[in-house]
Structure formats: structure tokens, C-alpha cells
Coordinates of C-alpha atoms in Angstrom, one line a residue:
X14 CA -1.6 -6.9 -19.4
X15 CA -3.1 -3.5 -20.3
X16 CA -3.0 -0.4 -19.4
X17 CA -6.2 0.5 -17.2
X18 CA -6.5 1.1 -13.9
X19 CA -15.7 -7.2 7.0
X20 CA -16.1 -8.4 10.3
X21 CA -19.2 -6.3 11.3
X22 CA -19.1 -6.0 15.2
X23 CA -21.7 -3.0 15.8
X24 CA -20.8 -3.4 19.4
X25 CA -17.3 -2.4 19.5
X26 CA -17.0 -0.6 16.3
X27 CA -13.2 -1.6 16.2
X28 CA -10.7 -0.9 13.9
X29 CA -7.3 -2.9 13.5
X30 CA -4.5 -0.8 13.5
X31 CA -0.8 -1.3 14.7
X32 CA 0.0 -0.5 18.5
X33 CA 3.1 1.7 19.5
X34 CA 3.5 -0.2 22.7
X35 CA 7.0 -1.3 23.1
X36 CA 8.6 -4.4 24.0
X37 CA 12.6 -3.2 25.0
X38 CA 13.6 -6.8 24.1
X39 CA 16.9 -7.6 22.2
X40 CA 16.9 -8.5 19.0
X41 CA 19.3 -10.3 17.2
X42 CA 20.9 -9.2 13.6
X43 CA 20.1 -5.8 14.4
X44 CA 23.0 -4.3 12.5
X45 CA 24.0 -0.7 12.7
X46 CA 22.1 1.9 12.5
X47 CA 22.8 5.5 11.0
X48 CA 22.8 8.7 13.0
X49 CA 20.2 10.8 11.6
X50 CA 22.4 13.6 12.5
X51 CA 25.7 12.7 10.7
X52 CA 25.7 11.8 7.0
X53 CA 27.4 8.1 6.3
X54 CA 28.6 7.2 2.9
X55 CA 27.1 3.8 2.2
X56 CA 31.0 2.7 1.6
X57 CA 32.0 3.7 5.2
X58 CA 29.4 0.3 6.4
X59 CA 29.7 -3.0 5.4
X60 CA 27.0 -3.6 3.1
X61 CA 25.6 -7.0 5.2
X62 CA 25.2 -4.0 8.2
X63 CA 23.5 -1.8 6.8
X64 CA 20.9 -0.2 8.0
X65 CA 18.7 3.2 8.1
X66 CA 16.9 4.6 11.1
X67 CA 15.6 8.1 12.7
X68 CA 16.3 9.7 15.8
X69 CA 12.9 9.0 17.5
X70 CA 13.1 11.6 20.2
X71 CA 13.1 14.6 17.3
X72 CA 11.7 13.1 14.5
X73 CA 7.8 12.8 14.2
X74 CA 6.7 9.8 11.5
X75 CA 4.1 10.9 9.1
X76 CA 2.3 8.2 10.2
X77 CA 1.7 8.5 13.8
X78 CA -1.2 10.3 13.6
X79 CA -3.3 6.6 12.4
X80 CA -1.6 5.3 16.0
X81 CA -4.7 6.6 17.9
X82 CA -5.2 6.0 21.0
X83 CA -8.9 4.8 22.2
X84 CA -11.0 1.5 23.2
X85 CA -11.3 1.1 18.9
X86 CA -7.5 -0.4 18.7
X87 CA -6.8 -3.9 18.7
X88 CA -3.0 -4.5 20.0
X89 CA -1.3 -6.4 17.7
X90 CA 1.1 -8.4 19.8
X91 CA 2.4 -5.2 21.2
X92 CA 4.6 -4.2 18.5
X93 CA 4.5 -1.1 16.2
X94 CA 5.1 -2.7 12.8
X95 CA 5.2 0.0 10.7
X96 CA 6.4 3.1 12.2
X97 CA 9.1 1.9 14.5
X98 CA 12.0 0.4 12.3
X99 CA 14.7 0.7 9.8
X100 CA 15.3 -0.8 6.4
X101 CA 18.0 -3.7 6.3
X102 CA 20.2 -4.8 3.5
X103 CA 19.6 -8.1 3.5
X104 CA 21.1 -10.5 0.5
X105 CA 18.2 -12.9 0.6
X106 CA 15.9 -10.6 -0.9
X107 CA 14.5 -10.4 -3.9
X108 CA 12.1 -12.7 -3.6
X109 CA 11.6 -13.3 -7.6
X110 CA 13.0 -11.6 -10.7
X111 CA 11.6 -9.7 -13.7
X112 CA 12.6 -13.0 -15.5
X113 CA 11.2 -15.6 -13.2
X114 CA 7.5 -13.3 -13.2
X115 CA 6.9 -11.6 -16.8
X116 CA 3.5 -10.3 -15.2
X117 CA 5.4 -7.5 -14.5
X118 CA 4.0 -4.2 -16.1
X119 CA 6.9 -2.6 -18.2
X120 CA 6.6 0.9 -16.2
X121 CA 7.7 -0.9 -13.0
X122 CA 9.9 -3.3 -14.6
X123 CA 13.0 -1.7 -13.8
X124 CA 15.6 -4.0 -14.7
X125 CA 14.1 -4.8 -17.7
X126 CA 14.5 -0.7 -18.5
X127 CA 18.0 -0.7 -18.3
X128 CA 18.7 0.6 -14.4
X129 CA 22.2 -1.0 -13.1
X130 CA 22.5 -0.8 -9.9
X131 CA 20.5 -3.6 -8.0
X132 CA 21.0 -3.0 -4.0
X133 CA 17.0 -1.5 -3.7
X134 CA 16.0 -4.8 -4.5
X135 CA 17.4 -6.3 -1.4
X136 CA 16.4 -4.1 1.9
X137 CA 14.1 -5.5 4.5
X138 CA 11.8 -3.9 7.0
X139 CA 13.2 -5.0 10.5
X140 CA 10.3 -3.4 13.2
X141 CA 12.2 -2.6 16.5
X142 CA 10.8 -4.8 18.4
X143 CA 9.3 -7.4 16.8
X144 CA 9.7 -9.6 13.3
X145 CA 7.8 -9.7 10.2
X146 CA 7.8 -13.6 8.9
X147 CA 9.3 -13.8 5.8
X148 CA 6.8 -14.5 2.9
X149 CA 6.2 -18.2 1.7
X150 CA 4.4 -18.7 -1.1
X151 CA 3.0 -21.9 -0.2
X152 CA 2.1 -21.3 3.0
X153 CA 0.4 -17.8 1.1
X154 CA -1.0 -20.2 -1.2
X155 CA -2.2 -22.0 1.6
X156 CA -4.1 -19.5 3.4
X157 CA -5.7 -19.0 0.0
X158 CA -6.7 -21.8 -1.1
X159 CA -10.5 -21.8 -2.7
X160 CA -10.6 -18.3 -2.4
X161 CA -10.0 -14.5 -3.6
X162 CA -7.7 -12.0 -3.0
X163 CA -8.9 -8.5 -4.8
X164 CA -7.0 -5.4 -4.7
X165 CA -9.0 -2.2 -5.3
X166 CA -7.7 1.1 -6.3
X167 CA -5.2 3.3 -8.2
X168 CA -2.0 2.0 -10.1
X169 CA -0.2 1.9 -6.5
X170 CA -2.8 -1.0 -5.7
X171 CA -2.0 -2.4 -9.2
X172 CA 1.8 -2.7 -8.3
X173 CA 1.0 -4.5 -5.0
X174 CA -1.3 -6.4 -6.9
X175 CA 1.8 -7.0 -9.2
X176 CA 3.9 -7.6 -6.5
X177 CA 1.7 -10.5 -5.0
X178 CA 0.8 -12.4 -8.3
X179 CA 5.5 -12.6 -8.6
X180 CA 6.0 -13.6 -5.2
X181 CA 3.7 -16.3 -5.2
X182 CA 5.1 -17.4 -8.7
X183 CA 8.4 -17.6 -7.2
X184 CA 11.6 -18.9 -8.9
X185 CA 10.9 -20.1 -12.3
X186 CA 13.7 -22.7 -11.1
X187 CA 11.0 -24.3 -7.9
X188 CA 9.6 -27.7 -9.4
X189 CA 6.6 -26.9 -7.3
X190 CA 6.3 -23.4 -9.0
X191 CA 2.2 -23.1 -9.5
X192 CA 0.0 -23.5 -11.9
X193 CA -1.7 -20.0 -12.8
X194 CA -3.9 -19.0 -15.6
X195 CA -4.6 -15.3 -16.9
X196 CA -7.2 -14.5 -18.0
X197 CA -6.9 -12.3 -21.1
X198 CA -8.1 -8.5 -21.1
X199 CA -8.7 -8.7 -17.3
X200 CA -6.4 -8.4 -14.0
X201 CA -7.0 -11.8 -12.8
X202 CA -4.8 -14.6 -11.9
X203 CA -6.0 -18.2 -11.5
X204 CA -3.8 -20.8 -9.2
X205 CA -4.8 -24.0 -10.5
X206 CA -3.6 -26.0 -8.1
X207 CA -5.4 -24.0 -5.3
X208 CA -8.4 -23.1 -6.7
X209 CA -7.9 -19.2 -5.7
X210 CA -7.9 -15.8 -7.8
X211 CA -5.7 -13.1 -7.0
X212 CA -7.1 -9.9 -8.8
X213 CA -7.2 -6.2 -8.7
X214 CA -10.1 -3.8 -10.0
X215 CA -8.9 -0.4 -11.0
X216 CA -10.4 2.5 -8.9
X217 CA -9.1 5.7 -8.7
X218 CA -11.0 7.4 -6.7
X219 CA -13.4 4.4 -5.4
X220 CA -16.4 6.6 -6.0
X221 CA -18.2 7.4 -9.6
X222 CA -16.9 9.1 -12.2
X223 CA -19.2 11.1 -14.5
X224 CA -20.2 13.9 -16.8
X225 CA -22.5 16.4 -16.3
X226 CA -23.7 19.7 -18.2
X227 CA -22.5 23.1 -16.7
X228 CA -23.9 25.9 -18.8
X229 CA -23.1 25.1 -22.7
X230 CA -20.3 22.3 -21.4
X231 CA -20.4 18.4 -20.9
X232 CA -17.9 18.8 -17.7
X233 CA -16.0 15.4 -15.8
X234 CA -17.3 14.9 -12.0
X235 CA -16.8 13.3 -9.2
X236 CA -19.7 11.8 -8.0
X237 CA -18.6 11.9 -4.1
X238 CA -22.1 10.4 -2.8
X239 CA -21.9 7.3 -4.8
X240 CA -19.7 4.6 -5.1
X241 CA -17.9 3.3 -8.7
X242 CA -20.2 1.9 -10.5
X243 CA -17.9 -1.4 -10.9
X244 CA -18.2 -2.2 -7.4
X245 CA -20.7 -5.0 -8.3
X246 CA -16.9 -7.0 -9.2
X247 CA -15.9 -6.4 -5.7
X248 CA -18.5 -8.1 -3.6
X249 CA -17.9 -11.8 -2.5
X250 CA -14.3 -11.3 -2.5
X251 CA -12.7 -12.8 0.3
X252 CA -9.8 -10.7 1.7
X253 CA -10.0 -7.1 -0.5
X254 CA -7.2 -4.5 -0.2
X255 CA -8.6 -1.3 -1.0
X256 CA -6.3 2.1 -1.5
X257 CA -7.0 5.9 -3.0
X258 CA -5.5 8.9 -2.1
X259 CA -3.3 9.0 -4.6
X260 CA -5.5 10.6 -7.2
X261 CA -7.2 13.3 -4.6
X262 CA -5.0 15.8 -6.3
X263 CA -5.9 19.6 -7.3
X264 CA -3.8 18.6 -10.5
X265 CA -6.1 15.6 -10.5
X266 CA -10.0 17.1 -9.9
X267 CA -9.8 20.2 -11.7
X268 CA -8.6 22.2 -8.5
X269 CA -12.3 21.3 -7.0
X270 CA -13.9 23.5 -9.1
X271 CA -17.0 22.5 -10.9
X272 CA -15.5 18.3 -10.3
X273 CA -17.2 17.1 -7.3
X274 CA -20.7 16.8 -7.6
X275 CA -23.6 15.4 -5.1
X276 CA -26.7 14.2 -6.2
X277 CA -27.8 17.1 -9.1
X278 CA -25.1 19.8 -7.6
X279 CA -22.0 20.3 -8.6
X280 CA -20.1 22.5 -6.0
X281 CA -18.4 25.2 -7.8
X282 CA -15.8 24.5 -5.2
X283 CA -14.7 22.4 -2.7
X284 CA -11.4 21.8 -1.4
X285 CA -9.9 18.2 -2.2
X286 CA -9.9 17.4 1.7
X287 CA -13.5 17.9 2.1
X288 CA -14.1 15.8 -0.7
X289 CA -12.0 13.0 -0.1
X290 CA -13.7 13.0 3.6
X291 CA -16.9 12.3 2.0
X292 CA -16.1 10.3 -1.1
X293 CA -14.3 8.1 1.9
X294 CA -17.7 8.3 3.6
X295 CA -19.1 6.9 0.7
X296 CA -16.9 3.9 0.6
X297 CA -17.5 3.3 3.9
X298 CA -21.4 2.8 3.9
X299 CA -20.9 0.5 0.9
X300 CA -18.4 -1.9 2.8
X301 CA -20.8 -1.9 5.5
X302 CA -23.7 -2.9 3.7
X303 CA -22.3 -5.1 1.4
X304 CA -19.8 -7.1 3.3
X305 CA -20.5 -10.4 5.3
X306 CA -18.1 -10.2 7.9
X307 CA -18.2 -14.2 8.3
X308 CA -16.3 -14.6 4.7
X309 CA -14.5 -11.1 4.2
X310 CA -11.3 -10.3 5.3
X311 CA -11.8 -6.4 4.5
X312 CA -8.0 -3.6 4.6
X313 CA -7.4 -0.3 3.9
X314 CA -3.7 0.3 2.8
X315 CA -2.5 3.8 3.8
X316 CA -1.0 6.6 1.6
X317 CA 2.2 5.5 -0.9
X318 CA 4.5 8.2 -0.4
X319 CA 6.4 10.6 -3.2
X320 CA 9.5 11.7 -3.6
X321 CA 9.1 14.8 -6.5
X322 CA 11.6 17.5 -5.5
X323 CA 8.5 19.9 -5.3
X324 CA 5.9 19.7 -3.1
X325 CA 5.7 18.0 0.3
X326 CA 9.7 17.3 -1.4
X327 CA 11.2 20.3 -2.5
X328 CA 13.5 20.5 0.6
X329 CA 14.9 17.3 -0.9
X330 CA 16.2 15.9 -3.9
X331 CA 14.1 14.0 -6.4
X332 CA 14.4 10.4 -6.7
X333 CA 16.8 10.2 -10.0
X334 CA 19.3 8.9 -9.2
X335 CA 19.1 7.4 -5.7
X336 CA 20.3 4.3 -5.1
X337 CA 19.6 4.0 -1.2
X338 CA 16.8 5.1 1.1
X339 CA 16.7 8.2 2.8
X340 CA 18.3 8.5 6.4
X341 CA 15.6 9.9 8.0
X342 CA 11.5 10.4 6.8
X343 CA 10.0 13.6 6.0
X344 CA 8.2 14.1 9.2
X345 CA 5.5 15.5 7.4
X346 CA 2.1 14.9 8.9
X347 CA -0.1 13.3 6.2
X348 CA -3.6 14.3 6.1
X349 CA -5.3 12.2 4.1
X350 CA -4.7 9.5 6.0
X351 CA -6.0 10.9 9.1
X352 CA -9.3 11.6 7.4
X353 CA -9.2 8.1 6.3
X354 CA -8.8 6.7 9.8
X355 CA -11.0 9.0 11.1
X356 CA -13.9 7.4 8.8
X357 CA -12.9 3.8 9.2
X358 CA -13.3 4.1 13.2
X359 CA -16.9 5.3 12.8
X360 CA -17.2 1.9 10.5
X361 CA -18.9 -1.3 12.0
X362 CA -17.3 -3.2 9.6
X363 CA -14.0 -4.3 11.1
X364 CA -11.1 -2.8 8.9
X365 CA -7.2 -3.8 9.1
X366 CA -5.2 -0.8 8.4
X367 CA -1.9 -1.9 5.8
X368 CA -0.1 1.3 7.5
X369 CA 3.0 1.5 4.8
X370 CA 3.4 5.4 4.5
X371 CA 6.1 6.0 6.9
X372 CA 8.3 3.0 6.4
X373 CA 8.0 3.6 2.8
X374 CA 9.2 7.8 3.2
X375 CA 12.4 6.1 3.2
X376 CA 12.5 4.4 0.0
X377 CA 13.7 7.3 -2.3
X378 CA 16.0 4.8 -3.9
X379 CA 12.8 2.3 -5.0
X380 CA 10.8 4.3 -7.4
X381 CA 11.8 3.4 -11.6
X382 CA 14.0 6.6 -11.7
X383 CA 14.6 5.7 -15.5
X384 CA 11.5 6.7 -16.6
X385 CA 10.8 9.8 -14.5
X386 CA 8.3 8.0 -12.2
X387 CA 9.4 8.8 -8.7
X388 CA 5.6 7.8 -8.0
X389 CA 5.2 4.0 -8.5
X390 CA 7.6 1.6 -7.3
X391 CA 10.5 -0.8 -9.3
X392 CA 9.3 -4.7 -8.9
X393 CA 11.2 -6.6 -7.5
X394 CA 11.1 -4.1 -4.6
X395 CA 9.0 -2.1 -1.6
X396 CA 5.7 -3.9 -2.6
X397 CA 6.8 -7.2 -1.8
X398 CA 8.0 -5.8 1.8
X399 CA 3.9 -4.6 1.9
X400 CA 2.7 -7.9 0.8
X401 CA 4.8 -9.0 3.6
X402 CA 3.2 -7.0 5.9
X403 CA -0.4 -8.4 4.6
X404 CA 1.2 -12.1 5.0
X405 CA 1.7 -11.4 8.4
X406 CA -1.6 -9.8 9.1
X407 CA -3.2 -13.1 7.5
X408 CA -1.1 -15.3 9.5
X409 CA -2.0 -13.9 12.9
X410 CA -6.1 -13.6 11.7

């Protein structure tokens, strides 16, 4: 592989998002959890046990702020999925291996790059008080058979994309493993037997990229008023994950000066959350008017977190090195996806948000350390728990 990166209900203008009511109920296999408050050495729990959690009366998740309130919100069986929870070691997981899927790109392909230690393979997000279903791939198969699965967006969408194409593959050892066909050049997966794609469409920043003349200079924009220009590949897709965020950067848009650019203007600045407001705003006109919400299944996955040791980070460590998740999230508020949920609600197409951000805060311990990337994430690993997430979403639709 190289190297590149609804349903419309005018009515009730609903978005679907996760609820924070709680159940109370027992659950069983809870294991233990860690006291935010008091560091444990991973030796001092049984490794079957263990768990991580956060004191939930003093720490805020980064991703409450998408648990809005108002007549928009579908409940989802009652139960906060994403926010609520703790990671599980769990000896079942992985679900595959980087021998049993080669479609694994080399810069997430962190056994094959030499790391040792393999526990970050094998934690599971248990919600407090409810269950995510395990992923089957035939049942996933099922639920796509004759039709298209298309993730859109940065090289984070590209590992889920990754993710999804290895779980379904499953063990090269299943004498029911699938049939699939690649096609050459192109991120796009064929099951034979079940006449479905699984694809993904690289997208930065979901809107245009272009050049325009300032003074003497040919400069790069950001054309935040229209969409990418190869959004002519997304349309008839049946269930489409779309992400960004990622790249809405000042390291990544010239600090917003002379980049973003409406119609013939280019503002000389404009500050990234502005921008990413409207290039959001964008997006969202186009997946209303070119989405039939009888055949599209349409979500928006939330932010990936990073775990740099500057930055949002720099009271932390870096990711070298770690080998399990984080005791407690960063509590950090996270903007971007508040201006993204903010947009979706005013939407008439009816969007499922993939909330991952705060669960995945945790996951210091899943990013391919060996190369520097505390970014993207090591398959087998937190994508698959994502995909999981999805799975379930499809399940319940």
C-alpha cells in the first residue's frame, strides 16, 4: 500500500451521541481498579485483574463536553460508552496479528519493527455500565454484505481503516478466512464472498487544498468554503466514517497566516479554531446535500489523542517507552471537538458520533514508540477496540 493519505430528519435535526445516564447494575468480571490517587506498579496486580480507571468525582474527561444535554440526543440504551470506563487486560485480545494481516502499513506495524513487549495488544474497553459485543467478523461481514464501508480523513482514519480490513481477515489459521481482493494503487479492499468494499479516501482537512498568488508568490491555501475536490469518491457509500482535526495545526496551516482562503480572499489571519469551525461547516452542507439518508449510514469519529511531552502533554512523559495506559486522562477540555459537535447538531442529516477521545487519553502505552510516533497507533491495538465501538453502533442500527 502506499503512502498517501445520512438519515435526513429536518424535523428533529438529531444527532446520535452516547448518553451519560447510568444504570448502577453489577457487572460481572469487573476486576480491580486503580486509585487514581496512589501509584500501582503493574507487578503489585495480577495481570488477568488488571484494570485502569479515574476518580470520577475530580476528574473531568476531555470528552464530556460532546455529552450535551438537549431534545437532539438519542439515548443509547442508557449507557455512556465512551467516557465512563476503564481499560482491561484481557488475554483474548488481539484479535489478529501482523502475520495473519500483511495489510498492515509498516509505520504502525509495531511488532514487525522490533518492539518486545506485547501487553498493549491485549486491553479491552469495559464501559461501566454496560458491554461492548466483541467483534465477529462474520457477523461484520454480514452486516456488510453488498455494500461499502468508506473511511474518510487523515492517517488516523487510515489506521482504523487498517484496523477494520485485519479484523475481518482474521486468523490466517480460520478455514472460513475471506476472500478479499486489493486493488492495486488504491485503498480498497474487495470481500469476494460478500460482495462489499471496505475503503478509505485520504482527506486531511476534508475541504480543498490549493494555491493561490500573494504578491510575487504561488502560496498553499485552504479553501475553507469548499469541500475536497475528491469528494465525488465519497458519495453512494453506504456507512462512511469521516475524521479531521488532526491536521488543524498552526504547525500544519502556516500559523493561519495567508493559508485559509474564501472564495478570492485569503485572510491574512485567522486563527485555526475559526477555520476549522467553518471548513467543518463546509463538510456539513455537503453531507446534507449529497447523502440519501435511506442508504447512508453517515459518523463522525471524534479527536485521536497525543501523548508528545509538550503541548497539551508537557506535564507528562512522552509515550517512549510506555508499556501500559495511563492511570488517569488528561482532563483537558478538547475544543475541537466541541466545535465539531456544535456543527453536527445544526445538521439535518443524522450523524453518529464514534466518541474515542477520552477512552483513548489512556493509551500512552499504544502509539509505535520505536519510531518516534506517539501520534498514530501500533496494529494490533486501540483501533480495533474503535472498530468495536462502530460494530456495536451497526449492530444496534
Amino acid at each position: 500500500m502506499n503512502k498517501t493519505e445520512g438519515q435526513n430528519d429536518a424535523s428533529s435535526k438529531r444527532i446520535e451521541v452516547i448518553s451519560r445516564r447510568r444504570r448502577r447494575k453489577n457487572k460481572k468480571n469487573r476486576g480491580t481498579s486503580f486509585d487514581p490517587n496512589t501509584q500501582v506498579s503493574s507487578s503489585e496486580v495480577p495481570k488477568n485483574n488488571r484494570t485502569t480507571s479515574f476518580d470520577q468525582k475530580t476528574q473531568v474527561s476531555s470528552s464530556e463536553m460532546v455529552q450535551a444535554e438537549d431534545k437532539k440526543i438519542i439515548i443509547k440504551g442508557g449507557c455512556d460508552f465512551s467516557t465512563r470506563g476503564r481499560w482491561v487486560y484481557d488475554k483474548s485480545y488481539p484479535l489478529y496479528t501482523n502475520r495473519s494481516c500483511p495489510f498492515i502499513f509498516e509505520g504502525f506495524d509495531c511488532q514487525g519493527n522490533g518492539r518486545s513487549d506485547k501487553d498493549y495488544m491485549s486491553w479491552r474497553w469495559q464501559p461501566q455500565d454496560c458491554d461492548i459485543p466483541r467483534f465477529n467478523a462474520t457477523k461484520m461481514l454480514e452486516l456488510l454484505r453488498g455494500k461499502r464501508l468508506l473511511y474518510v480523513g487523515d492517517s488516523i482514519n487510515r489506521n482504523q481503516f487498517e484496523s477494520m480490513v485485519c479484523m475481518l481477515v482474521g486468523d490466517i489459521k480460520d478455514p472460513n478466512r475471506p476472500r478479499i481482493k486489493h486493488e492495486k494503487g488504491m485503498y480498497s479492499f474487495s470481500f469476494v464472498d460478500y460482495k462489499c468494499k471496505v475503503e478509505f479516501s485520504p482527506s486531511v482537512f476534508l475541504v480543498d487544498k490549493s494555491m493561490k498568488r500573494v504578491g510575487k508568490k504561488q502560496v498553499p491555501t485552504l479553501r475553507i468554503d469548499s469541500i475536497d475536490r475528491i469528494s465525488y469518491h465519497w458519495r453512494g457509500a453506504d456507512i462512511v466514517i469521516f475524521d479531521t482535526e488532526h491536521w488543524w495545526t498552526d504547525q500544519k496551516t502556516n500559523a493561519g497566516v495567508n493559508f485559509y482562503q474564501e472564495g478570492d480572499q485569503i485572510h491574512p489571519y485567522l486563527d485555526v479554531y475559526t477555520a476549522l469551525r467553518k471548513g467543518m461547516m463546509t463538510w456539513a452542507s455537503w453531507v446534507d446535500k449529497h447523502t440519501d439518508p435511506r442508504k447512508t449510514q453517515v459518523f463522525f469519529r471524534t479527536s485521536s489523542p497525543t501523548h508528545f511531552s509538550g503541548g497539551e502533554w508537557k506535564s507528562r512523559r512522552s509515550c517512549i517507552g510506555a508499556t501500559e495506559p495511563l492511570i488517569r486522562d488528561s482532563g483537558i477540555a478538547n475544543e475541537k471537538d466541541r466545535i465539531a459537535v456544535e456543527v453536527i447538531k445544526q445538521m439535518k442529516t443524522r450523524v453518529t458520533l464514534l466518541n474515542i477521545t477520552s477512552m483513548s487519553e489512556y493509551r500512552i502505552d499504544a502509539h509505535p514508540s520505536g519510531i518516534l510516533d506517539c501520534s498514530h497507533w501500533c496494529l494490533p491495538g486501540l483501533p480495533d477496540i474503535w472498530n468495536e465501538l462502530l460494530y456495536h453502533h451497526l449492530l444496534t442500527n
